[in-house]
XYZ file of C-alpha atoms in Angstrom:
722
model
C -112.361 163.758 93.196
C -110.643 160.782 91.675
C -111.260 157.454 93.022
C -108.583 154.623 92.756
C -110.085 151.365 91.406
C -107.613 149.361 93.577
C -108.774 151.227 96.871
C -111.219 150.042 99.183
C -115.052 151.296 98.855
C -116.258 153.476 101.813
C -118.979 150.638 102.853
C -116.732 148.665 105.014
C -116.120 145.557 102.731
C -112.444 144.134 102.433
C -112.816 143.754 98.558
C -111.230 146.338 96.416
C -113.779 148.482 94.217
C -112.235 147.022 90.989
C -113.267 143.782 91.947
C -116.326 144.719 94.236
C -117.981 147.654 92.423
C -116.408 148.885 89.205
C -119.426 150.150 87.876
C -119.963 152.624 90.741
C -116.670 154.462 90.560
C -118.445 157.618 88.970
C -121.264 157.532 91.493
C -119.030 157.230 94.576
C -117.018 160.063 92.978
C -120.076 162.471 92.899
C -120.958 161.342 96.257
C -117.767 162.487 97.689
C -117.575 165.590 96.084
C -121.030 166.155 96.982
C -120.240 165.444 100.834
C -117.200 167.637 100.693
C -119.086 170.462 99.136
C -121.610 169.861 102.206
C -124.514 169.312 99.702
C -126.031 166.537 102.013
C -129.979 166.823 101.029
C -129.021 166.877 97.374
C -126.451 163.660 97.937
C -129.022 161.508 100.105
C -131.156 162.186 97.142
C -128.830 160.815 94.300
C -127.990 158.043 97.085
C -131.797 156.562 97.122
C -131.609 156.747 93.285
C -128.729 154.686 93.353
C -130.639 152.255 95.852
C -133.622 151.979 93.687
C -130.978 150.402 90.954
C -129.078 148.566 93.583
C -131.232 148.136 96.405
C -129.023 145.157 98.381
C -125.429 146.791 97.454
C -123.538 147.900 100.601
C -122.243 151.114 99.085
C -125.434 153.000 98.506
C -126.683 151.365 101.824
C -123.790 152.826 103.682
C -124.113 156.088 102.319
C -128.154 156.237 102.750
C -127.226 154.945 106.548
C -124.685 157.602 107.027
C -126.402 160.633 105.691
C -129.647 159.964 107.452
C -127.744 159.703 110.776
C -126.441 163.322 110.126
C -129.710 164.648 108.465
C -132.700 162.959 108.926
C -134.985 162.646 112.177
C -134.446 159.569 114.209
C -137.182 157.450 113.031
C -135.516 157.555 109.155
C -132.093 157.146 110.818
C -132.922 154.134 112.574
C -134.622 152.601 109.377
C -131.586 153.316 107.375
C -129.112 151.738 109.642
C -131.148 148.729 110.381
C -131.900 148.222 106.476
C -127.817 148.139 106.100
C -127.386 145.903 109.056
C -130.445 143.594 107.874
C -128.590 143.325 104.275
C -124.867 143.056 105.231
C -125.008 141.684 108.950
C -121.353 140.650 108.818
C -120.321 144.499 107.721
C -118.228 145.974 110.645
C -119.435 149.523 109.388
C -123.092 148.359 109.522
C -122.500 147.456 113.275
C -120.476 150.726 113.912
C -123.194 153.063 112.657
C -125.749 151.224 114.915
C -123.536 151.495 117.649
C -123.494 155.375 116.936
C -127.381 155.368 116.529
C -128.063 153.531 119.886
C -125.489 155.936 121.748
C -127.532 158.779 120.243
C -130.612 157.326 121.794
C -129.199 156.948 124.988
C -128.991 153.027 124.885
C -125.668 151.969 126.328
C -125.634 148.410 126.566
C -126.608 148.064 122.778
C -124.277 150.484 121.598
C -121.477 148.853 123.388
C -122.616 145.385 121.980
C -122.788 146.582 118.540
C -119.516 148.563 118.647
C -117.968 145.473 120.148
C -119.764 143.125 117.363
C -118.081 145.600 114.762
C -114.561 145.234 116.226
C -114.907 141.137 116.293
C -115.900 141.096 112.569
C -113.146 143.497 111.715
C -110.622 141.317 109.490
C -108.193 143.592 108.174
C -108.276 147.504 108.655
C -110.530 149.279 110.926
C -112.778 150.949 109.094
C -113.357 154.881 110.134
C -117.053 154.504 111.070
C -115.626 152.162 114.218
C -113.475 155.284 115.169
C -116.421 157.559 115.383
C -118.627 154.982 117.356
C -115.394 154.898 119.871
C -116.134 158.600 120.392
C -119.746 158.556 120.452
C -120.167 155.378 122.862
C -117.518 157.459 125.077
C -119.807 160.373 125.237
C -122.825 158.269 125.918
C -120.849 156.463 128.778
C -119.760 159.523 130.168
C -123.222 161.254 130.405
C -124.718 158.587 132.175
C -121.756 158.565 134.841
C -119.832 155.540 133.632
C -116.468 157.398 133.753
C -114.119 154.573 133.427
C -116.143 153.047 130.265
C -115.871 156.076 128.810
C -111.971 156.764 129.706
C -111.314 153.062 128.102
C -113.376 154.193 124.809
C -111.569 157.823 124.491
C -108.063 155.887 125.214
C -108.496 153.550 122.439
C -109.828 156.256 120.023
C -107.300 158.552 120.893
C -104.617 155.566 119.956
C -106.253 155.267 116.581
C -106.662 159.174 116.101
C -105.323 161.000 113.062
C -102.718 163.772 113.688
C -105.663 166.234 112.707
C -107.975 165.072 115.377
C -107.099 165.856 119.234
C -110.905 165.344 120.231
C -110.057 162.082 122.121
C -107.204 163.499 123.829
C -109.108 166.511 124.873
C -111.853 164.603 126.398
C -109.249 162.413 128.644
C -107.567 165.793 129.492
C -111.079 167.262 130.630
C -111.854 163.963 132.728
C -108.504 164.110 133.991
C -108.737 167.895 135.434
C -112.175 167.646 136.412
C -112.321 168.542 140.037
C -115.852 166.672 140.151
C -114.591 163.101 139.331
C -112.951 161.315 142.095
C -109.418 160.369 141.840
C -110.152 156.724 141.875
C -111.669 157.239 138.474
C -109.024 159.091 136.733
C -106.894 156.117 137.187
C -106.384 154.493 134.107
C -107.723 150.683 133.727
C -104.614 148.104 133.554
C -104.625 144.483 132.569
C -102.277 141.941 134.912
C -99.799 140.151 133.190
C -100.212 135.977 133.674
C -98.672 134.688 136.717
C -95.580 132.559 136.148
C -97.433 129.713 137.957
C -100.552 129.960 135.984
C -100.876 126.530 134.114
C -103.046 127.925 131.284
C -100.753 130.587 129.927
C -101.629 130.163 126.568
C -105.213 130.699 127.187
C -104.736 133.707 129.460
C -102.258 135.490 127.107
C -104.549 135.046 124.305
C -107.259 136.618 126.239
C -104.920 139.337 127.338
C -103.898 139.860 123.545
C -107.542 140.227 122.458
C -108.391 142.584 125.455
C -105.204 145.002 124.570
C -106.979 145.287 121.097
C -110.066 146.458 122.267
C -112.226 143.141 121.964
C -113.018 143.766 125.568
C -116.311 141.382 125.184
C -114.331 138.612 123.513
C -111.280 138.908 126.090
C -114.021 139.040 129.198
C -115.731 135.719 127.908
C -112.310 134.047 127.952
C -111.250 135.392 131.079
C -114.462 134.240 132.692
C -113.980 130.940 131.352
C -110.346 130.578 132.953
C -112.266 131.975 136.207
C -114.165 128.879 136.301
C -111.116 126.850 137.018
C -109.509 129.360 139.405
C -112.428 131.399 141.008
C -109.994 133.347 143.277
C -107.004 134.089 141.397
C -106.448 137.680 141.437
C -104.802 138.365 137.931
C -107.961 136.819 136.385
C -110.268 138.825 138.950
C -108.366 142.132 138.284
C -108.912 141.395 134.338
C -112.289 140.911 134.550
C -113.190 143.595 136.681
C -111.086 146.151 134.282
C -113.051 144.568 131.025
C -116.697 144.814 132.850
C -115.477 148.564 133.534
C -114.471 149.074 130.110
C -117.688 147.413 128.746
C -119.930 149.752 131.175
C -120.479 147.157 133.584
C -119.858 149.055 136.450
C -122.268 147.390 138.997
C -121.140 144.130 138.340
C -117.519 145.339 138.010
C -117.767 146.848 141.648
C -118.773 143.323 142.662
C -115.903 141.704 141.004
C -113.455 144.147 142.252
C -114.620 143.460 145.817
C -113.922 139.833 145.547
C -110.538 140.455 143.765
C -109.748 142.964 146.782
C -110.652 140.206 149.592
C -108.561 137.697 147.436
C -105.327 140.043 147.325
C -105.639 141.640 150.806
C -103.177 138.915 152.723
C -100.950 139.554 149.313
C -100.863 143.248 149.157
C -103.150 145.116 151.371
C -102.568 148.301 149.999
C -103.462 147.299 146.294
C -106.492 145.448 147.905
C -107.309 148.700 149.839
C -107.434 150.744 146.263
C -109.394 148.120 144.537
C -111.917 148.010 147.606
C -111.929 151.594 147.662
C -112.651 151.990 143.858
C -115.502 149.348 144.278
C -117.040 151.444 147.012
C -117.008 154.680 144.623
C -119.111 152.704 142.235
C -121.468 151.312 144.514
C -124.563 152.972 145.736
C -124.480 152.595 149.466
C -127.876 152.836 151.547
C -126.339 155.410 154.028
C -128.327 157.532 156.270
C -129.962 160.480 154.810
C -131.598 163.592 156.548
C -134.336 165.869 155.362
C -133.695 169.571 154.191
C -136.876 171.067 155.287
C -138.220 174.659 155.183
C -139.701 175.470 158.875
C -142.527 177.982 158.875
C -144.162 179.659 161.630
C -146.746 182.477 161.201
C -146.054 185.777 162.091
C -148.457 187.961 164.666
C -146.756 191.149 164.356
C -144.481 192.471 161.291
C -143.012 195.605 162.603
C -141.977 194.119 166.104
C -140.710 191.055 164.477
C -138.463 193.081 162.052
C -137.173 195.151 164.634
C -136.300 192.307 166.921
C -134.372 190.860 163.826
C -132.636 193.997 163.267
C -131.442 194.391 166.850
C -130.296 190.930 167.463
C -126.888 189.948 166.601
C -127.403 186.487 165.467
C -129.296 187.342 162.659
C -127.167 188.233 160.067
C -128.882 190.690 157.317
C -128.351 189.600 153.783
C -128.322 192.378 151.153
C -129.354 190.312 148.269
C -131.976 191.127 145.698
C -135.078 190.046 147.206
C -136.971 190.273 143.637
C -134.934 187.291 142.693
C -136.585 184.754 145.193
C -140.302 185.392 143.961
C -142.201 183.198 141.928
C -145.284 183.104 140.187
C -146.845 181.617 142.920
C -145.459 183.600 145.801
C -144.215 187.160 145.958
C -140.652 187.875 147.062
C -139.567 188.201 150.982
C -139.570 191.434 152.728
C -136.145 190.422 154.177
C -133.684 187.815 154.692
C -131.110 186.864 157.246
C -128.393 184.046 158.139
C -129.318 182.709 161.573
C -126.166 182.380 163.652
C -125.956 180.398 166.922
C -124.279 183.107 168.622
C -122.720 186.730 167.712
C -119.953 187.572 165.981
C -116.885 188.650 168.212
C -115.748 192.021 167.433
C -112.520 191.132 165.646
C -110.960 187.986 163.961
C -107.790 188.415 165.458
C -108.889 186.990 168.877
C -111.147 184.648 167.044
C -111.047 180.715 168.417
C -112.844 177.427 167.513
C -115.062 178.076 170.777
C -116.271 181.694 170.186
C -116.727 181.264 166.310
C -120.326 181.998 164.958
C -121.776 178.988 163.059
C -124.525 179.390 160.308
C -127.742 177.431 161.828
C -129.616 178.121 158.505
C -131.295 180.835 156.105
C -134.193 182.719 157.187
C -137.071 184.794 155.076
C -139.822 186.932 156.197
C -142.605 186.749 154.110
C -145.540 189.172 154.409
C -149.471 188.558 154.190
C -150.714 187.021 150.597
C -153.814 186.173 149.907
C -154.369 182.663 150.796
C -151.219 182.554 153.336
C -150.485 184.387 156.378
C -147.413 186.393 157.140
C -144.611 184.178 157.991
C -140.844 183.539 158.755
C -139.269 180.321 156.684
C -136.413 178.952 158.259
C -134.672 176.132 155.821
C -131.618 174.091 156.931
C -130.926 170.410 157.209
C -132.570 168.530 159.807
C -129.162 167.555 161.392
C -128.085 167.397 165.097
C -128.458 171.427 165.314
C -131.587 171.751 163.957
C -133.479 171.956 167.126
C -131.134 174.134 168.423
C -131.714 176.640 165.470
C -135.680 176.458 165.758
C -135.263 177.201 169.369
C -133.009 180.120 169.148
C -135.390 181.623 166.513
C -138.083 181.257 168.899
C -136.031 183.124 171.438
C -135.079 185.985 168.873
C -138.794 186.275 167.467
C -140.626 185.805 171.028
C -144.279 186.662 170.993
C -144.087 188.319 167.485
C -144.641 184.708 166.108
C -146.517 181.747 166.499
C -144.314 179.076 168.001
C -146.162 176.372 166.129
C -144.060 175.034 163.579
C -145.037 173.687 159.872
C -142.485 171.636 158.295
C -142.259 171.047 154.686
C -139.245 168.781 153.410
C -137.184 170.334 150.370
C -134.978 167.538 149.546
C -132.742 164.996 151.249
C -128.836 164.779 151.793
C -126.592 162.384 153.409
C -126.025 162.692 156.919
C -122.495 162.233 156.621
C -122.332 165.117 154.319
C -124.150 167.326 156.808
C -121.722 165.920 159.459
C -118.563 166.991 157.310
C -119.569 170.269 156.224
C -120.083 173.342 158.525
C -120.596 176.947 157.905
C -119.193 179.948 159.689
C -119.673 183.802 159.830
C -116.179 185.229 160.634
C -115.773 188.786 161.417
C -114.455 190.411 158.141
C -111.228 191.715 159.411
C -110.445 187.955 160.292
C -106.479 187.489 159.102
C -105.777 184.867 156.670
C -103.601 182.862 158.985
C -106.513 182.903 161.659
C -108.884 181.585 159.179
C -106.409 179.111 157.954
C -105.774 177.826 161.577
C -109.463 177.636 162.664
C -110.246 175.489 159.581
C -107.173 173.275 160.214
C -108.347 172.942 164.173
C -112.024 172.282 162.813
C -111.180 169.533 160.132
C -109.125 167.917 162.960
C -111.962 167.975 165.233
C -114.422 166.664 162.699
C -112.602 163.824 161.464
C -110.709 162.724 164.676
C -114.061 162.918 166.727
C -117.077 163.225 164.469
C -116.366 160.967 161.513
C -114.671 158.222 163.618
C -117.893 158.022 165.648
C -120.258 157.530 162.603
C -121.939 154.591 161.900
C -121.283 153.654 158.057
C -123.222 151.052 155.948
C -119.943 149.779 154.502
C -119.026 148.844 157.815
C -121.814 146.835 158.569
C -123.393 150.029 160.554
C -120.553 150.110 162.998
C -118.391 153.200 163.387
C -114.822 153.522 162.206
C -113.507 153.198 165.624
C -115.890 150.003 166.284
C -114.788 148.766 162.917
C -110.823 149.264 164.127
C -111.517 146.326 166.629
C -113.014 143.895 164.074
C -110.399 142.163 161.776
C -113.193 141.333 159.333
C -113.692 144.845 158.752
C -109.946 145.835 158.498
C -110.163 146.054 154.650
C -113.272 147.822 154.216
C -111.968 150.651 156.954
C -109.093 151.250 154.951
C -110.946 151.986 151.913
C -113.046 154.232 153.824
C -109.580 156.270 155.154
C -108.199 156.123 151.589
C -111.637 157.407 149.938
C -111.505 160.197 152.476
C -108.042 161.224 152.037
C -108.415 161.309 148.180
C -111.147 163.679 148.658
C -108.974 165.605 151.252
C -106.346 165.670 148.465
C -108.921 167.350 145.786
C -110.228 169.866 148.286
C -106.534 170.641 149.931
C -107.401 169.775 153.291
C -104.869 170.514 155.946
C -104.874 166.740 157.749
C -102.479 164.481 158.575
C -104.454 161.000 157.702
C -101.413 159.436 159.512
C -102.793 160.392 162.516
C -106.217 159.063 161.768
C -104.724 155.690 160.533
C -102.955 155.189 163.999
C -106.259 155.880 165.678
C -107.689 153.101 164.170
C -104.809 150.477 163.842
C -104.292 150.750 160.326
C -101.187 150.111 158.291
C -99.300 153.827 157.622
C -99.216 155.075 154.119
C -95.789 156.698 154.345
C -93.366 157.500 151.924
C -92.636 154.509 149.261
C -89.320 152.870 149.273
C -87.143 153.622 146.267
C -86.091 150.253 144.978
C -88.070 149.075 142.033
C -90.429 151.732 141.668
C -92.093 152.102 138.299
C -93.266 155.560 138.446
C -95.218 155.342 135.020
C -97.576 152.454 136.130
C -97.549 153.572 139.849
C -101.342 154.148 140.919
C -102.133 157.631 141.242
C -103.453 157.322 144.833
C -99.689 156.961 145.628
C -97.754 159.635 143.694
C -97.551 161.988 146.487
C -95.571 159.473 148.564
C -92.901 159.039 146.185
C -89.277 159.115 147.674
C -88.718 162.587 145.451
C -85.136 163.284 146.643
C -83.955 159.410 145.464
C -85.926 159.798 142.267
C -84.097 160.138 139.134
C -84.266 163.091 137.113
C -86.651 161.277 134.542
C -88.784 159.514 137.200
C -89.200 162.761 138.962
C -90.371 164.384 135.749
C -92.639 161.515 135.010
C -94.232 161.629 138.041
C -94.938 165.441 138.095
C -96.354 165.097 134.760
C -98.686 162.327 135.894
C -99.599 164.625 138.906
C -100.512 167.606 136.704
C -102.485 165.660 134.286
C -104.728 164.051 136.936
C -104.830 167.292 139.205
C -103.163 165.722 142.251
C -102.652 168.318 144.256
C -100.626 167.292 147.111
C -98.480 165.073 144.582
C -97.718 168.162 142.498
C -97.128 170.406 145.611
C -94.222 167.719 146.645
C -92.973 166.777 143.176
C -92.741 170.618 142.134
C -90.851 171.608 145.117
C -88.239 168.956 144.439
C -88.155 170.152 140.494
C -87.245 173.468 141.673
C -84.517 172.441 143.936
C -82.827 169.841 141.444
C -79.507 171.187 140.039
C -79.407 168.846 137.254
C -83.027 170.262 135.827
C -82.199 173.800 136.597
C -81.801 174.563 132.740
C -84.425 171.824 131.488
C -87.482 172.804 133.076
C -89.991 175.873 133.080
C -89.453 177.125 136.619
C -92.325 179.785 136.144
C -94.814 177.008 135.483
C -93.941 175.328 138.108
C -94.447 178.353 140.439
C -97.765 178.397 138.778
C -98.891 174.913 139.584
C -97.888 175.586 143.302
C -99.907 178.469 143.417
C -102.629 176.722 142.238
C -102.246 174.050 144.728
C -101.879 176.517 147.844
C -104.642 176.869 150.234
C -103.354 180.107 151.534
C -103.854 183.139 149.256
C -100.610 184.827 150.645
C -99.017 181.696 149.472
C -100.526 181.746 146.412
C -99.518 185.164 145.577
C -96.068 184.611 146.642
C -95.782 181.838 144.036
C -97.291 184.224 141.251
C -94.679 186.894 142.104
C -91.851 184.014 141.478
C -93.655 182.864 138.270
C -93.529 186.315 136.941
C -89.623 186.592 138.126
C -88.850 183.355 136.426
C -90.658 184.464 133.071
C -88.626 187.570 133.068
C -84.977 185.659 133.655
C -86.109 183.323 131.096
C -86.281 186.200 128.634
C -90.365 185.613 128.388
C -93.265 187.918 129.019
C -94.938 187.913 132.702
C -98.081 189.185 131.327
C -100.001 185.793 132.012
C -98.668 185.602 135.446
C -99.629 189.273 136.065
C -103.188 188.282 135.108
C -103.418 185.393 137.525
C -102.127 187.548 140.472
C -104.615 190.330 139.233
C -107.404 187.611 139.438
C -106.397 186.967 143.047
C -106.111 190.770 143.904
C -109.771 190.936 143.155
C -110.902 188.050 144.990
C -109.185 189.590 148.146
C -110.617 193.205 147.241
C -107.096 194.753 147.054
C -108.153 197.343 144.567
C -104.762 199.591 145.117
C -102.657 196.674 143.882
C -104.977 195.624 141.598
C -105.158 198.966 139.892
C -101.143 199.055 139.771
C -101.472 195.733 138.006
C -103.910 196.918 135.526
C -101.861 199.908 134.623
C -98.989 197.822 134.164
C -100.873 195.150 131.837
C -102.478 197.641 129.853
C -99.239 199.886 129.062
C -96.684 197.042 128.661
C -98.334 193.786 127.888
C -101.869 194.525 126.621
C -100.636 194.100 122.973
C -99.875 190.285 123.433
C -102.595 188.372 122.432
C -102.393 185.680 124.799
C -102.101 188.091 127.642
C -104.958 190.580 126.240
C -107.323 186.994 126.168
C -106.449 186.276 129.428
C -107.105 189.875 131.090
C -110.438 189.921 128.959
C -111.519 186.942 130.577
C -110.747 187.827 134.110
C -112.347 191.268 133.855
C -115.581 189.865 132.110
C -115.610 187.013 135.094
C -115.450 189.537 137.671
C -118.367 191.865 136.008
C -115.831 194.752 134.951
C -116.386 194.381 131.013
C -119.629 192.935 129.377
C -119.203 190.144 126.906
C -119.372 192.756 124.219
C -116.341 194.293 125.526
C -117.773 197.480 127.210
C -116.577 198.702 130.408
C -119.439 197.732 133.022
C -117.775 199.968 135.777
C -116.302 199.307 139.127
C -112.626 200.213 138.202
C -110.904 202.348 138.919
C -113.234 203.952 141.219
C -114.309 201.077 143.220
C -114.040 197.239 143.916
C -115.398 194.747 141.745
C -118.610 192.972 142.725
C -117.752 190.582 145.593
C -117.246 186.765 145.088
C -120.281 185.248 144.833
C -119.294 182.013 146.488
C -119.321 182.693 150.104
C -116.987 180.668 152.366
C -120.048 179.294 154.049
C -118.955 175.653 154.455
C -115.580 176.421 152.624
C -112.545 178.633 153.155
C -111.269 178.217 149.241
C -111.091 181.139 146.943
C -113.585 182.210 144.190
C -111.299 183.235 141.160
C -111.855 183.544 137.585
C -112.046 179.852 136.394
C -114.279 178.883 138.668
C -117.092 179.139 136.409
C -117.657 179.436 132.324
C -120.131 182.452 133.179
C -120.278 185.615 134.747
C -120.333 185.778 138.404
C -123.660 185.356 140.244
C -125.416 188.209 142.663
C -122.980 189.416 145.001
C -123.283 188.162 148.493
C -121.955 189.282 151.794
C -118.451 188.038 152.826
C -118.599 185.125 155.268
C -116.498 183.468 157.222
C -114.771 180.260 156.241
C -115.599 176.473 157.213
C -114.678 173.768 154.882
C -112.324 174.377 152.681
C -113.084 174.434 148.683
C -110.986 174.012 145.946
C -109.571 177.212 144.333
C -110.985 178.407 140.863
C -107.684 180.304 140.516
C -107.232 181.176 137.019
C -103.788 180.421 135.597
C -101.985 180.513 132.315
C -102.768 177.361 130.010
C -106.175 176.889 131.575
C -108.173 178.510 128.811
């Protein structure tokens, strides 16, 4: 390649090649050719020879550093980067490479400081090494759980990205779509404008300008100086918290945000509640924990015990591959069971909350070993039902076991987690409408009776009901309810939180007023409350887009339904995609199938192939074990749509995830002669669907169908998810 003498050298200096290193033009051209040819080892040898001639020059020092980062071991890379930084401490590229190095070593604070120094030392143009450093630091922050800081770095990198690099945007999309990330952490950080009555406007706006350019450390220092004269100014506190989050200072940012929430609650209680909920999400609370224990009892007589377990309907045999449960220290068990609190009723058609069977825990039966007697091992959280479970087990086993219990702690879980989750074993013929009704009833009971009476450290050890009578705890109580509501949205609970707020004497959270709504900047926790019928077409589309991008199930449902009936948008929107999103957010599989059928019909009406939506239906038919319908779909797909590349790829993925074909494309059996392997994620603790897309790999070992308890997020595969 030919180097322009009036271009800037690659090392980060602001002097042009003609005036900074004219004698190195040929060397730079050779290095760049070698880099383009990926001859990095040979290139590094050439650069080292340059360093012998020019040991202090930034050009060979830069190449030496970047090549060692790419090629050498950690020690050599650190030496090369430090040498560049030592010789040129004011060079922003040197600090950017140092930031990348520190990020790769997991040194978060150091990496962020070096990147901020690089930005502060940048005078005119942003060196490419800074762009790369934003990505490296963002990845490091994400790996350490600092989601908001990672978002800030990827957002700034995305704003600077060239047209051929969509990696930063892809990272943001993954963050937005991840069901594992709380909704609060999917909100973009924003900076408050200077209040009209603030006397030091110029200083405030200068800090705001620096912060908007990514100079977060510099902006933070300026806002902290302003705070000294106005310690409870909400705008200053909000901006300080946002910049602390961007810099990965989550602990101190949460404290600042709490101070902001307390200061803001009289002016805007809802905004204060959202801030308090975010602060809570990032603060380690010393909530009560309970042990998960393995309770062991020796067996006196093996065969009588196995017979007792076989005939007692409170013991549900698990037809699993027991060999997988063995270890080097212990052979596999002889049998495995679910222990139920009561026998299952004959038919699910007459099922009620009162007669549904609950799973108390898992029971394994081990034979005699060289150094251990034969034994039964019962594993469960040591919650309120633990003693009942042990008593039930002793009753079933009788004199076949020694009643002396030996407990071994396997781990710990939060007591609140145990309270909010449950496990049921429903009859196999339980209709979907019965399952859904029972889950709704149980959810309501758990929240309105159990949760409201559970002591929380965020409420000073008081229960939500007790806190509702204490005006000092009104803000943290509202934050707890909002947190629970957002969890419910992600998990698609059927529960009216207006009832909970009324019970706790908290302000309602109904439909937002239409006046002066800024849909683009509305907190994402409020999007499901938009007055959809009163929105303009543009606001409706923007609200829907924000909701889909962030995976906000309730908001997607509300806005998609309005888009479908909006006549003015009839020819401007993809109705099949709207129905697909409604299928994704549906908790009832019958309803989801109905939406997928409508998506197929809409695709045909628009002159497009329904193949992808048929594949989505196929995945659900497999989930529901409706093999006749699945076979018909397969025949249609293979005869009409298998030649479409996208449909063929999606079909391959679904069949592979259900174990019907191997990764190399061979048929694994199961179709058409029988059903695919059963979904692996039993509904113990959940009534959601396990469908293709729930995991990247093949399904685990088959497990028997169990009943539903707490609803889980559906993994429904839909077009556009790959």
